[in-house]
Each structure stands twice: as C-alpha cells, then as structure tokens.
PDB file of C-alpha atoms and ligand atoms in Angstrom:
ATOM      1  CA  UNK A   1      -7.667  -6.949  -3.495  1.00 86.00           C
ATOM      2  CA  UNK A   2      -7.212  -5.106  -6.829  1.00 92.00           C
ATOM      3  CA  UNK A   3      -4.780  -5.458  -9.223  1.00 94.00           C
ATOM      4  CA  UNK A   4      -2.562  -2.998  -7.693  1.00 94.00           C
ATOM      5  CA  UNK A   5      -2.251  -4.622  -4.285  1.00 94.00           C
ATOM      6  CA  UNK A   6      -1.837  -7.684  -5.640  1.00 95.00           C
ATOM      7  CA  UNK A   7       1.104  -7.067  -7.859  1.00 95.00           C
ATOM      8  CA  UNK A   8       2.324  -5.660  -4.687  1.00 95.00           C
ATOM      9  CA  UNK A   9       1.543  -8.674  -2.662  1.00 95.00           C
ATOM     10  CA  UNK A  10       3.166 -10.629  -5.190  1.00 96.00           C
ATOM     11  CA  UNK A  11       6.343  -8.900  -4.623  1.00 95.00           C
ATOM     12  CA  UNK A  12       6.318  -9.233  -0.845  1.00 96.00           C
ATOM     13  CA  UNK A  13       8.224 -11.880   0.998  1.00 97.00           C
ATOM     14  CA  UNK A  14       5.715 -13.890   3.494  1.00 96.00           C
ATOM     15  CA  UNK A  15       8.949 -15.184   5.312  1.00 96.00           C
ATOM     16  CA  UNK A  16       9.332 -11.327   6.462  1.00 97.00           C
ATOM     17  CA  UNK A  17       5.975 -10.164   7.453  1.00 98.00           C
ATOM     18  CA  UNK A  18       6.603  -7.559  10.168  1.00 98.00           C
ATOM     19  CA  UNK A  19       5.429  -9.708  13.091  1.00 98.00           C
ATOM     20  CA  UNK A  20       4.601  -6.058  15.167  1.00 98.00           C
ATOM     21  CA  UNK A  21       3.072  -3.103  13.663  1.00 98.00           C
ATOM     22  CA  UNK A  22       2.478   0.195  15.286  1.00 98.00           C
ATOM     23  CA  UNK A  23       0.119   2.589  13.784  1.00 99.00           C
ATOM     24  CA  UNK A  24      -0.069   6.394  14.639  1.00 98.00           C
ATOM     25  CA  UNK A  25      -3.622   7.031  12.737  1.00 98.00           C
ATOM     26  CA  UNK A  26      -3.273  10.486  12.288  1.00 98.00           C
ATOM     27  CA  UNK A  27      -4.788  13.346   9.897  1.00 98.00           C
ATOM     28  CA  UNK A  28      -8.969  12.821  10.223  1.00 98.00           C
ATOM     29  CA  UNK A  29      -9.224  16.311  10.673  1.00 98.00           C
ATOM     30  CA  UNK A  30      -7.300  17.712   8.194  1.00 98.00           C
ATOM     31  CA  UNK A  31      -9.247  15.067   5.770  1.00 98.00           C
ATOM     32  CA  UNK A  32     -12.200  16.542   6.606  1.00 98.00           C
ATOM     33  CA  UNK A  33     -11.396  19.772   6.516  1.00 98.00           C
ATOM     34  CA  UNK A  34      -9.990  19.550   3.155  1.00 98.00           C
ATOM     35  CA  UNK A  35     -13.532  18.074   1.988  1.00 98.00           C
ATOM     36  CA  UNK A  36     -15.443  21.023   4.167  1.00 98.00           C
ATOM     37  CA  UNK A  37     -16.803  18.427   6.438  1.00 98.00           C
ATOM     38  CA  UNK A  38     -16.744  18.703  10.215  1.00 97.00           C
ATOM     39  CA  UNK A  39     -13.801  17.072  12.032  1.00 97.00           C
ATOM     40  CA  UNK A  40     -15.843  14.412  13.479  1.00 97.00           C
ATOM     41  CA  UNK A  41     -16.657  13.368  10.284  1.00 98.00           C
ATOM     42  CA  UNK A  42     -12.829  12.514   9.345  1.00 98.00           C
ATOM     43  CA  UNK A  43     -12.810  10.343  12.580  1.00 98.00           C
ATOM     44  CA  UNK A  44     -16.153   8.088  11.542  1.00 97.00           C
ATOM     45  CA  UNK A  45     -14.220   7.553   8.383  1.00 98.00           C
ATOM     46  CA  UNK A  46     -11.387   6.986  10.474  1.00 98.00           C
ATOM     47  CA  UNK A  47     -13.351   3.822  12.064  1.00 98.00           C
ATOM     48  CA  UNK A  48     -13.916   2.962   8.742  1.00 98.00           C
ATOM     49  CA  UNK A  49     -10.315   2.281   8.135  1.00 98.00           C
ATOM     50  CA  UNK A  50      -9.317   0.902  11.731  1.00 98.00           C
ATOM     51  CA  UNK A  51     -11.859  -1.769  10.376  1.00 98.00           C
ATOM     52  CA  UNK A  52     -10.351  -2.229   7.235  1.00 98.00           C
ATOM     53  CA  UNK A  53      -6.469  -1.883   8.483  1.00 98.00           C
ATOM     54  CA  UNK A  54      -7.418  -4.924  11.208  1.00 98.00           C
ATOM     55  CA  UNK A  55      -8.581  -7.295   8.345  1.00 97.00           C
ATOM     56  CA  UNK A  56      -6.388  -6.620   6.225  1.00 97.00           C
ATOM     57  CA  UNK A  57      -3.451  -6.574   8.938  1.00 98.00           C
ATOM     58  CA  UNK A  58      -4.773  -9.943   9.676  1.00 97.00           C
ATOM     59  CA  UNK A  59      -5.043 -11.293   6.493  1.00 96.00           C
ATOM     60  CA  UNK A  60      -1.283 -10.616   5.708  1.00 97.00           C
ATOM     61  CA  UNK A  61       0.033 -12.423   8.634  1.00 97.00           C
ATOM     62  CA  UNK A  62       0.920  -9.714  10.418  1.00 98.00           C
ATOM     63  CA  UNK A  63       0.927 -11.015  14.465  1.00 98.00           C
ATOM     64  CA  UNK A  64       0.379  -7.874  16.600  1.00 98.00           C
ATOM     65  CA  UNK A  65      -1.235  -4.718  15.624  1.00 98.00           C
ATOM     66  CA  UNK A  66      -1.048  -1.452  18.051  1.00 98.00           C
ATOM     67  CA  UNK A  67      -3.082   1.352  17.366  1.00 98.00           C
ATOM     68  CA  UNK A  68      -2.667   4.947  18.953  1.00 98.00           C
ATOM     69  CA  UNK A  69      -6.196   5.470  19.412  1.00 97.00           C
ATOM     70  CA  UNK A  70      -6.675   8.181  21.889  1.00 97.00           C
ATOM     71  CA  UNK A  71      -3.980   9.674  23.582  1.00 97.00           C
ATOM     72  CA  UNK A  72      -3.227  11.747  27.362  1.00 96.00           C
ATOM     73  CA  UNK A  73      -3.032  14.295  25.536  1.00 95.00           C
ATOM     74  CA  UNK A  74      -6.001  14.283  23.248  1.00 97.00           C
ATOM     75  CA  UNK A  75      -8.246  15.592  26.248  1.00 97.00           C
ATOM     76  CA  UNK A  76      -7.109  19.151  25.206  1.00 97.00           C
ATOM     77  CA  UNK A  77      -9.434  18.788  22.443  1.00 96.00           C
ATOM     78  CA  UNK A  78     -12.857  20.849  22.650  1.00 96.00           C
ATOM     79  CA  UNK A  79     -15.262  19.087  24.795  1.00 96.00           C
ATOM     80  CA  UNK A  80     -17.577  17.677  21.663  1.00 96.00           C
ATOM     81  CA  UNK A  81     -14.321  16.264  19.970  1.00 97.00           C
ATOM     82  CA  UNK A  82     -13.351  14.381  22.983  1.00 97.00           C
ATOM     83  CA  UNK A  83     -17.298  13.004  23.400  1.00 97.00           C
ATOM     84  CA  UNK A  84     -17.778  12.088  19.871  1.00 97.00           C
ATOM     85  CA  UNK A  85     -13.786  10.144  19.684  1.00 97.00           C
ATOM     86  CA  UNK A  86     -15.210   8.212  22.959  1.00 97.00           C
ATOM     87  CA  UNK A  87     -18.144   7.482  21.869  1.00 97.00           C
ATOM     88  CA  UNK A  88     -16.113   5.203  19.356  1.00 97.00           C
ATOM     89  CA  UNK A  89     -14.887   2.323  21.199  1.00 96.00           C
ATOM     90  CA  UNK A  90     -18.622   0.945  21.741  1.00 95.00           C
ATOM     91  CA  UNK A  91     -19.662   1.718  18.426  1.00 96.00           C
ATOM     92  CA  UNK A  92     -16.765  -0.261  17.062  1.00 96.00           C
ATOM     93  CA  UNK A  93     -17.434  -3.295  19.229  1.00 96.00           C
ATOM     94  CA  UNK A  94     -21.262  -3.365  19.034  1.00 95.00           C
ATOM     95  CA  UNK A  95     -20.524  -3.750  14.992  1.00 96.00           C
ATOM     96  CA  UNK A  96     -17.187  -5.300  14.801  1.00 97.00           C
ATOM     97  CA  UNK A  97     -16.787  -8.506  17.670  1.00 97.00           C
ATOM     98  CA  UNK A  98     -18.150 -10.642  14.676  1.00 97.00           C
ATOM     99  CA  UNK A  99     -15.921 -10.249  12.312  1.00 96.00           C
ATOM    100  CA  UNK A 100     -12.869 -10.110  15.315  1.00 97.00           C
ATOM    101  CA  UNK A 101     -14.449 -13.302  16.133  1.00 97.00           C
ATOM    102  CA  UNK A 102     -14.622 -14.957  12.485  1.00 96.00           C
ATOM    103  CA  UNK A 103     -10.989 -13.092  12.080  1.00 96.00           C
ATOM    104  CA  UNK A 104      -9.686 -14.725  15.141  1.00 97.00           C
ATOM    105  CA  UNK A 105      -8.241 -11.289  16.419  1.00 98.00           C
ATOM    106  CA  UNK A 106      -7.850 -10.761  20.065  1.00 98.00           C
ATOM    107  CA  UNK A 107      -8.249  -7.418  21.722  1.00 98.00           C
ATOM    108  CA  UNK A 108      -6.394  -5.708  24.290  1.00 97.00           C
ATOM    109  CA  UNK A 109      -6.172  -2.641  25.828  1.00 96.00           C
ATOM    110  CA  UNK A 110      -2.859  -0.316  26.291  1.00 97.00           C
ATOM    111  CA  UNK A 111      -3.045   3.064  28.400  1.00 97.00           C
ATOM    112  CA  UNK A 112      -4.289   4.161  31.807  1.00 96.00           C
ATOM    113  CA  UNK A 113      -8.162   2.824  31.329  1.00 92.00           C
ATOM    114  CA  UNK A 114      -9.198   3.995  34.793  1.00 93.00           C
ATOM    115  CA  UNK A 115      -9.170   7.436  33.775  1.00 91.00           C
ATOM    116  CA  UNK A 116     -11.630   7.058  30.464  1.00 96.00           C
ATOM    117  CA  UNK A 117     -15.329   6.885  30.803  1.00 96.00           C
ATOM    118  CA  UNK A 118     -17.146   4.023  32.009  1.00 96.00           C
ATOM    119  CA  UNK A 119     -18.756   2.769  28.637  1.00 95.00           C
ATOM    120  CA  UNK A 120     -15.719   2.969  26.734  1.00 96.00           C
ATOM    121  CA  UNK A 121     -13.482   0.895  29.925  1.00 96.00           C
ATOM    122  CA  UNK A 122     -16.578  -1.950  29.426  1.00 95.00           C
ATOM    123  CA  UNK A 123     -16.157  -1.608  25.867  1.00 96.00           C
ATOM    124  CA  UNK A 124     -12.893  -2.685  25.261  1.00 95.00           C
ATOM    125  CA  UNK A 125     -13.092  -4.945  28.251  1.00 95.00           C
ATOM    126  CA  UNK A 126     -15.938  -6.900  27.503  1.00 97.00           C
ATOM    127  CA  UNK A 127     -14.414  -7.185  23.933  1.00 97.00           C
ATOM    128  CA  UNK A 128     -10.921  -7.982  25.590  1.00 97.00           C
ATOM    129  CA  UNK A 129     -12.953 -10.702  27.349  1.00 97.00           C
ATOM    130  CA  UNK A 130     -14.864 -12.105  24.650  1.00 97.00           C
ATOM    131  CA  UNK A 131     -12.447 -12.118  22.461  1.00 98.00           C
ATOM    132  CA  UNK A 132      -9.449 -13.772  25.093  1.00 98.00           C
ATOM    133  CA  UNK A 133      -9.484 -17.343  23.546  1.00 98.00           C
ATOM    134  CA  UNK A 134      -9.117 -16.415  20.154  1.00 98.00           C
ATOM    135  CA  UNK A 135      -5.265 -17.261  18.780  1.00 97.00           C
ATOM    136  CA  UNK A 136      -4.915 -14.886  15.623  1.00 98.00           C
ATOM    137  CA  UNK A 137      -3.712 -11.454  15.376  1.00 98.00           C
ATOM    138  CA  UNK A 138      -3.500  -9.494  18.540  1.00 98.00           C
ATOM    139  CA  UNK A 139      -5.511  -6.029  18.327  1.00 98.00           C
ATOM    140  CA  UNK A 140      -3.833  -3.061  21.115  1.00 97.00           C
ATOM    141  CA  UNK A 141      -5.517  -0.143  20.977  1.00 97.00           C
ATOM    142  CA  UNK A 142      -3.896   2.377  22.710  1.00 98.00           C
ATOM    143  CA  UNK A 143      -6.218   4.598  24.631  1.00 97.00           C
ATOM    144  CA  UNK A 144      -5.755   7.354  27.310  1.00 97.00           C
ATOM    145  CA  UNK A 145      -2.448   6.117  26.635  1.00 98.00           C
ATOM    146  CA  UNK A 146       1.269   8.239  26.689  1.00 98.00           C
ATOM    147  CA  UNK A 147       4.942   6.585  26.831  1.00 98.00           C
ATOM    148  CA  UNK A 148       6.057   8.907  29.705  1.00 98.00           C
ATOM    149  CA  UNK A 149       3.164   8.061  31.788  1.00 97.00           C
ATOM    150  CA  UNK A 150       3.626   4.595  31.264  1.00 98.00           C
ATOM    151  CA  UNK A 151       7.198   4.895  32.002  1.00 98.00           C
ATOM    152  CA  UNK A 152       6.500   6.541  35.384  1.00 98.00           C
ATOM    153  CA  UNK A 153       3.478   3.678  36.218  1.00 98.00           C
ATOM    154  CA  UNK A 154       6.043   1.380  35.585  1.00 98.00           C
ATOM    155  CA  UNK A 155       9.080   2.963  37.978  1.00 98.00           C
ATOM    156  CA  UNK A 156       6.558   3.432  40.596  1.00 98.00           C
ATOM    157  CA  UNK A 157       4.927  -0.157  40.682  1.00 98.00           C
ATOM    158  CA  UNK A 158       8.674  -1.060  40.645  1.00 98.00           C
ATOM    159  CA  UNK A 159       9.514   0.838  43.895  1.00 98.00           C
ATOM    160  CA  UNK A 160       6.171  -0.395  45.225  1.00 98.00           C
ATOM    161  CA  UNK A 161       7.088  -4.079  44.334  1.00 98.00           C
ATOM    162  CA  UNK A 162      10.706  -3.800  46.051  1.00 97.00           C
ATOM    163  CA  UNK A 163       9.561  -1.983  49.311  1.00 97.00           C
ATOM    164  CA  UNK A 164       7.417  -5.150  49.899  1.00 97.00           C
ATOM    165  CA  UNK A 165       9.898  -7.466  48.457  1.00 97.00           C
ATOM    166  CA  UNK A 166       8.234  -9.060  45.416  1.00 97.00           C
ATOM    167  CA  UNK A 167      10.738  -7.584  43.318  1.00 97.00           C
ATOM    168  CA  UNK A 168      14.822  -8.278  44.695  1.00 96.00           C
ATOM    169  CA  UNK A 169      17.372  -7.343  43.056  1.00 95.00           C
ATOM    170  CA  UNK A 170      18.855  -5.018  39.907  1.00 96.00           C
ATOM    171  CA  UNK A 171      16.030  -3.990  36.912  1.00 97.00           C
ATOM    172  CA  UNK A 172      16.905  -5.411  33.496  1.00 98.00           C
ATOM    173  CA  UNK A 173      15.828  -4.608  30.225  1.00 97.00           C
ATOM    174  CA  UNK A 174      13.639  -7.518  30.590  1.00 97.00           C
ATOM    175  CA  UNK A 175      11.930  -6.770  34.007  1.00 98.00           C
ATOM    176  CA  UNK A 176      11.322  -3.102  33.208  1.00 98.00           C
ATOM    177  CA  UNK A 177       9.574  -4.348  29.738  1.00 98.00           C
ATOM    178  CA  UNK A 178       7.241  -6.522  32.049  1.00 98.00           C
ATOM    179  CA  UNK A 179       5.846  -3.630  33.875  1.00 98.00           C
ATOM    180  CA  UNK A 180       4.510  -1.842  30.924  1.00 98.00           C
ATOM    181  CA  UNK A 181       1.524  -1.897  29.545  1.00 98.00           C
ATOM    182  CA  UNK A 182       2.918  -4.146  26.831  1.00 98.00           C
ATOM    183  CA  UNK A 183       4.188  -6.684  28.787  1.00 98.00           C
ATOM    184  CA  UNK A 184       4.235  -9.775  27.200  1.00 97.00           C
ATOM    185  CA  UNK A 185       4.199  -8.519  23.868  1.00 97.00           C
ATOM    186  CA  UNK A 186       7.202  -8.231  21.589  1.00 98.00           C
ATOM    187  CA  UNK A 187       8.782  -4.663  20.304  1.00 98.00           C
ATOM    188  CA  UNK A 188       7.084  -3.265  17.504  1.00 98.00           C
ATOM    189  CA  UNK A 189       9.207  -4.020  13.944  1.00 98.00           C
ATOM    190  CA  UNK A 190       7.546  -1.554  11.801  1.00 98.00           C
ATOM    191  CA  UNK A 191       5.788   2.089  13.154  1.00 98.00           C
ATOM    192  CA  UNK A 192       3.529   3.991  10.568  1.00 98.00           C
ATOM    193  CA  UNK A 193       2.351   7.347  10.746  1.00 98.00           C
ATOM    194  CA  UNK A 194       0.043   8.695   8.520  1.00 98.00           C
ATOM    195  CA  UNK A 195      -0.502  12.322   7.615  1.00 98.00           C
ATOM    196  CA  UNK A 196       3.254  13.648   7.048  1.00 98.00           C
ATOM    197  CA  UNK A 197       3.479  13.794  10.580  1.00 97.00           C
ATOM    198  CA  UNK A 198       7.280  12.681  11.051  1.00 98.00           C
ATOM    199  CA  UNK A 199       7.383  12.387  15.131  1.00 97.00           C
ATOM    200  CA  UNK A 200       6.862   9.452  17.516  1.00 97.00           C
ATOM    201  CA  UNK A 201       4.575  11.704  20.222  1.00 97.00           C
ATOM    202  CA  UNK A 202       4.734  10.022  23.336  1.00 98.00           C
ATOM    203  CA  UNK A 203       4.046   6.862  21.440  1.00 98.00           C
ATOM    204  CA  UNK A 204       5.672   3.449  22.664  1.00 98.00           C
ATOM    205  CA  UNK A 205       9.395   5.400  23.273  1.00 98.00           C
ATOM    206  CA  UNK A 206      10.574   2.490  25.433  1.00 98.00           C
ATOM    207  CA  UNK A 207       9.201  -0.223  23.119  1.00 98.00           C
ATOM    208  CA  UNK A 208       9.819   1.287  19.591  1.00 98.00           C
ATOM    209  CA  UNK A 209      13.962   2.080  20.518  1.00 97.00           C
ATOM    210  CA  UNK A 210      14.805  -0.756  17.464  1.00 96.00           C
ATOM    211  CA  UNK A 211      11.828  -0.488  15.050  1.00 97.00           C
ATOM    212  CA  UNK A 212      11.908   0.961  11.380  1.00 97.00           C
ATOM    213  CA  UNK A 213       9.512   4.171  11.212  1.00 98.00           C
ATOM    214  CA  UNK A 214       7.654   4.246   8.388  1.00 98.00           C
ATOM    215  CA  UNK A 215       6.343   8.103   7.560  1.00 98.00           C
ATOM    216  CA  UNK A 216       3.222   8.242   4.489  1.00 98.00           C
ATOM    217  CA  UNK A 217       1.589  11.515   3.425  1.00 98.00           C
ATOM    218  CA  UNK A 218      -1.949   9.864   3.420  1.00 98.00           C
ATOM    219  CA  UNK A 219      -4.458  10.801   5.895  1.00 98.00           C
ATOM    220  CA  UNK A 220      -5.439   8.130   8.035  1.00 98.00           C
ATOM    221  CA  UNK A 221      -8.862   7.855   6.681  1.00 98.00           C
ATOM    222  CA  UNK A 222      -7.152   7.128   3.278  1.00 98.00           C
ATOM    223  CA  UNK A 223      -4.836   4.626   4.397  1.00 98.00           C
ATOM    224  CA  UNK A 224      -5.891   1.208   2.394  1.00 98.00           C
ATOM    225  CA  UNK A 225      -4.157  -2.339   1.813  1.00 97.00           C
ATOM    226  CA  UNK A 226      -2.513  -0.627  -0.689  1.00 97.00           C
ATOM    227  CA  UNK A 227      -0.288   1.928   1.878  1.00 98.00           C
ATOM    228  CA  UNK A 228      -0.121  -0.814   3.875  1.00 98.00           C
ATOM    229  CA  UNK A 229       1.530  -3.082   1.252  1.00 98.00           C
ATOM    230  CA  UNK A 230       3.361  -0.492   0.250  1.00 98.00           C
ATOM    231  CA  UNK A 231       5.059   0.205   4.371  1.00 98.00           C
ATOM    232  CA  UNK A 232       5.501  -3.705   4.500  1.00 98.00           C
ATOM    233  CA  UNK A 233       7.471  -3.428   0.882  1.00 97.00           C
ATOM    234  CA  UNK A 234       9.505  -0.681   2.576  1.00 97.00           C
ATOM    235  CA  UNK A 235      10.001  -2.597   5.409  1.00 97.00           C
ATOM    236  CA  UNK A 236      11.502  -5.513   3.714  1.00 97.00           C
ATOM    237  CA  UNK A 237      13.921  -3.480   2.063  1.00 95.00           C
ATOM    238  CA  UNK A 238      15.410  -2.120   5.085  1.00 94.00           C
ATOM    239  CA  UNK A 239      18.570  -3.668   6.763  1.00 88.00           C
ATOM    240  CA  UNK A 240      17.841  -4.203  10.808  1.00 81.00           C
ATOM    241  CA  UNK A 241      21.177  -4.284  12.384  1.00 84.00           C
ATOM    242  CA  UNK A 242      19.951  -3.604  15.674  1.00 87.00           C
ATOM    243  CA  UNK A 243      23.645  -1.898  16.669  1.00 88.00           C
ATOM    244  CA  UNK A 244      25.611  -4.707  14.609  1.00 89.00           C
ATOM    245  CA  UNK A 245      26.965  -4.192  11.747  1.00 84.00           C
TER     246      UNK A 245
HETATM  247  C1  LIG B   1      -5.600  11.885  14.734  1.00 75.92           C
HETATM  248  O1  LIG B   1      -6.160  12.698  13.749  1.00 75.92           O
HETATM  249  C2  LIG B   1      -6.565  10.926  15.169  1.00 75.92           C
HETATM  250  C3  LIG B   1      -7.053  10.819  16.442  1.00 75.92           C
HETATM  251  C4  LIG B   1      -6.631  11.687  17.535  1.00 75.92           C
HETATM  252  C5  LIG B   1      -8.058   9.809  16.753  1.00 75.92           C
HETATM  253  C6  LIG B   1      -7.804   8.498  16.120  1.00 75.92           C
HETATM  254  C7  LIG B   1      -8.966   7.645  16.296  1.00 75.92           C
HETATM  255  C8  LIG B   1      -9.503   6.887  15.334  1.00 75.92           C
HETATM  256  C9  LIG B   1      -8.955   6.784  13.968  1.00 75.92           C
HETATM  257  C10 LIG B   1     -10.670   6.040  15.636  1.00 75.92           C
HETATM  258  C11 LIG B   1     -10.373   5.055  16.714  1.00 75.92           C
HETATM  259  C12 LIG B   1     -11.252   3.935  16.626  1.00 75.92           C
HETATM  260  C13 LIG B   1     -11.624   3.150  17.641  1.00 75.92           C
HETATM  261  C14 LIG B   1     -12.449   1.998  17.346  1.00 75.92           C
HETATM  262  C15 LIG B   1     -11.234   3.411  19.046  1.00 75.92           C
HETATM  263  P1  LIG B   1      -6.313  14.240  14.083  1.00 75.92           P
HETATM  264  O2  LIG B   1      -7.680  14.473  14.603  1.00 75.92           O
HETATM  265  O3  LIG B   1      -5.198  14.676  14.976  1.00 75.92           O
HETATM  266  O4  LIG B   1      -6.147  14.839  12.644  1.00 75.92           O
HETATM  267  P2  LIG B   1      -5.476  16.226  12.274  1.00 75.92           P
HETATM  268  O5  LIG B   1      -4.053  16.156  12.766  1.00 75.92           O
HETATM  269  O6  LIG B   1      -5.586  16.240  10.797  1.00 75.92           O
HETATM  270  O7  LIG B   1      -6.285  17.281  12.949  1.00 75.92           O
END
C-alpha cells in the first residue's frame, strides 16, 4: 500500500466495512482504445485488476464481492470479443486458485451457466468446488448473467414449485430472495461502476433496491486500492435510512 492508500486507510472506520460490494467493471475498451491498443487488450488488463480488486477486497474485510463479469447481453459483441472474454474464466483459475486458496476466498457462480461454453461452466465450477471449504471472502462472478432473466427463472421455478406443492402459500420478500441466484447471500451495501457509466444495466435490480451506488470516472482496468478506498470512504459518509428517517 503506498502512502496514499494508507492515509486513506487510516481514515476509514473498520467497524463499517461494506460487508457486500457489487462491482460493474466497465470501460476496457475505451482504455484501450484511448492507448491505440485492441479492445481485447483492455480486458487482459482488466484480469489484471479483478486479481488485484479480490485481494485487496479481501484484505479490507470486505465479506462478499460480486462482479458483473459477462453479461446476457454481452453476446452481441463480435464473435472474437465474445471468444477472447470466455476464454478468461480458465485463464484466471489456472493462475489464480492459489492465491484464492492462501486468501481464503470462496468462489461462486451467479447467472444462467448452462448457456456458456463448456470450459468456462468447469472453470468456475471446479474452482467453486475447490474452493467450497474455504471461510473468507466470498467471490460471485456474475456470468451470462441479467436481473430480468433471473427474475423470470425465479417466478417460474416458483409456479413450478407450487403446482407440485413444495412451495404453499403467499411469496414474501424472503422466499422470492431464495430463488435467485443469490440466495443465501445478503443485499449488496455498496455498487461501483467504473467508467462514468451512471446506470445499473440489468445488474442485481431485485437485490441492489437499498444499496448506495457508487459512480467513478476510472476505467476498470485503472481501478486500484486506491478507488477502492476512496468508494469505501464515500460509503461511510453516507446516511442508510433504508425508508426511515
Ligand atoms: C466492460 O468493458 C467489461 C466487460 C464487458 C467484461 C468485463 C470482464 C472482465 C473485466 C474480466 C473478467 C474476468 C474474469 C476472470 C471472468 P467494456 O468492454 O464494455 O468497455 P467499454 O464500455 O469501454 O467498451
């Protein structure tokens, strides 16, 4: 950590580490295109980060960390874009279950994973699986993943689970939370969304209805302890009232 971050870290309360971060990692492209690189080039250094963002996520106590990795609509790409972002997953975990081991982290998987390729569904499962005793940080990544889609999963197991009766009665808040992907798991506390992007996109719209949003002008592939210091700061200083006054 450099002297930067730390005076920042200093100045952060560990009492009021947002338990549930959300990231939108958005703006590899236009980070490579404003260094006249190919796009694909902005999403390797976009790895770079998700490696960085993990450790550092998990070295400031931070419990849960989603990340919006690849999303339903992200297959409207060109063909090579699409190949080279799921070509990713492996990479990450052929290099990275060491450290997610040493780190503690546990990995999970949020989105529809029957519909990606087969590599990347063993990917993330076999590092789901090898990683399922550790107690640290939990790692989502969000791939092949959209909030309406999950939504409708989630209606539609419903009306499958009360025509055979394992589900009687009115749905609750709680009950519908338990048939999404993110069952289990608490509501984000704190979204961030790199790039100056200031929209949610069919990210987590059920889960994120009480969390502070957190917008940064940094491209993803710039996003360092630093930024992320500097969103938990911000987060701090915000009053949740969650409807109350
Ligand atoms: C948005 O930038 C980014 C994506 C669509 C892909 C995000 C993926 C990663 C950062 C890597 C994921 C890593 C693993 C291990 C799965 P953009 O391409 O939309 O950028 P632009 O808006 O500037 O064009």
């Amino acid at each position: 950590m450099n002297e930067r971050e730390q005076e920042l870290k200093n100045k952060i309360d560990p009492e009021n580490i947002p338990h549930h971060v959300a990231i939108i990692m958005d703006g590899n492209g236009r980070w490579a295109a404003e260094k006249g690189l190919p796009r694909h080039e902005g999403h390797r250094q976009g790895v770079e980060t998700v490696r960085s963002t993990v450790r550092n996520s998990s070295d400031l106590g931070i419990g849960i960390l989603t990340l919006f990795a690849f999303s339903t609509e992200n297959w409207q790409r060109p063909v090579r874009e699409v190949n080279y972002l799921m070509s990713l997953p492996e990479k990450y975990f052929q290099t990275e279950l060491p450290e997610l081991m040493r780190n503690n982290v546990r990995v999970r998987l949020i989105g529809d994973s029957k519909r990606l390729p087969r590599k990347v569904q063993k990917a993330v499962n076999d590092g789901a699986e090898k990683t399922k005793n550790n107690t640290g940080m939990v790692l989502n990544f969000a791939l092949n993943y959209g909030s309406r889609a999950e939504i409708l999963m989630a209606v539609n197991k419903m009306i499958e689970d009360a025509a055979s009766g394992r589900l009687k009665g009115k749905i609750n808040e709680n009950i519908f939370s338990s048939y999404l992907y993110t069952a289990g798991l608490p509501d984000p506390d704190l979204l961030i969304r790199t790039s100056g992007e200031q929209r949610i996109s069919n990210f987590l719209l059920w889960q994120l209805a009480y969390s502070e949003l957190w917008f940064t002008d940094v491209y993803w592939p710039d996003f360092s302890m630093f930024h992320l210091l500097v969103a938990v700061d911000g987060y701090q200083q915000r009053k949740r009232r969650f409807g109350k006054i």
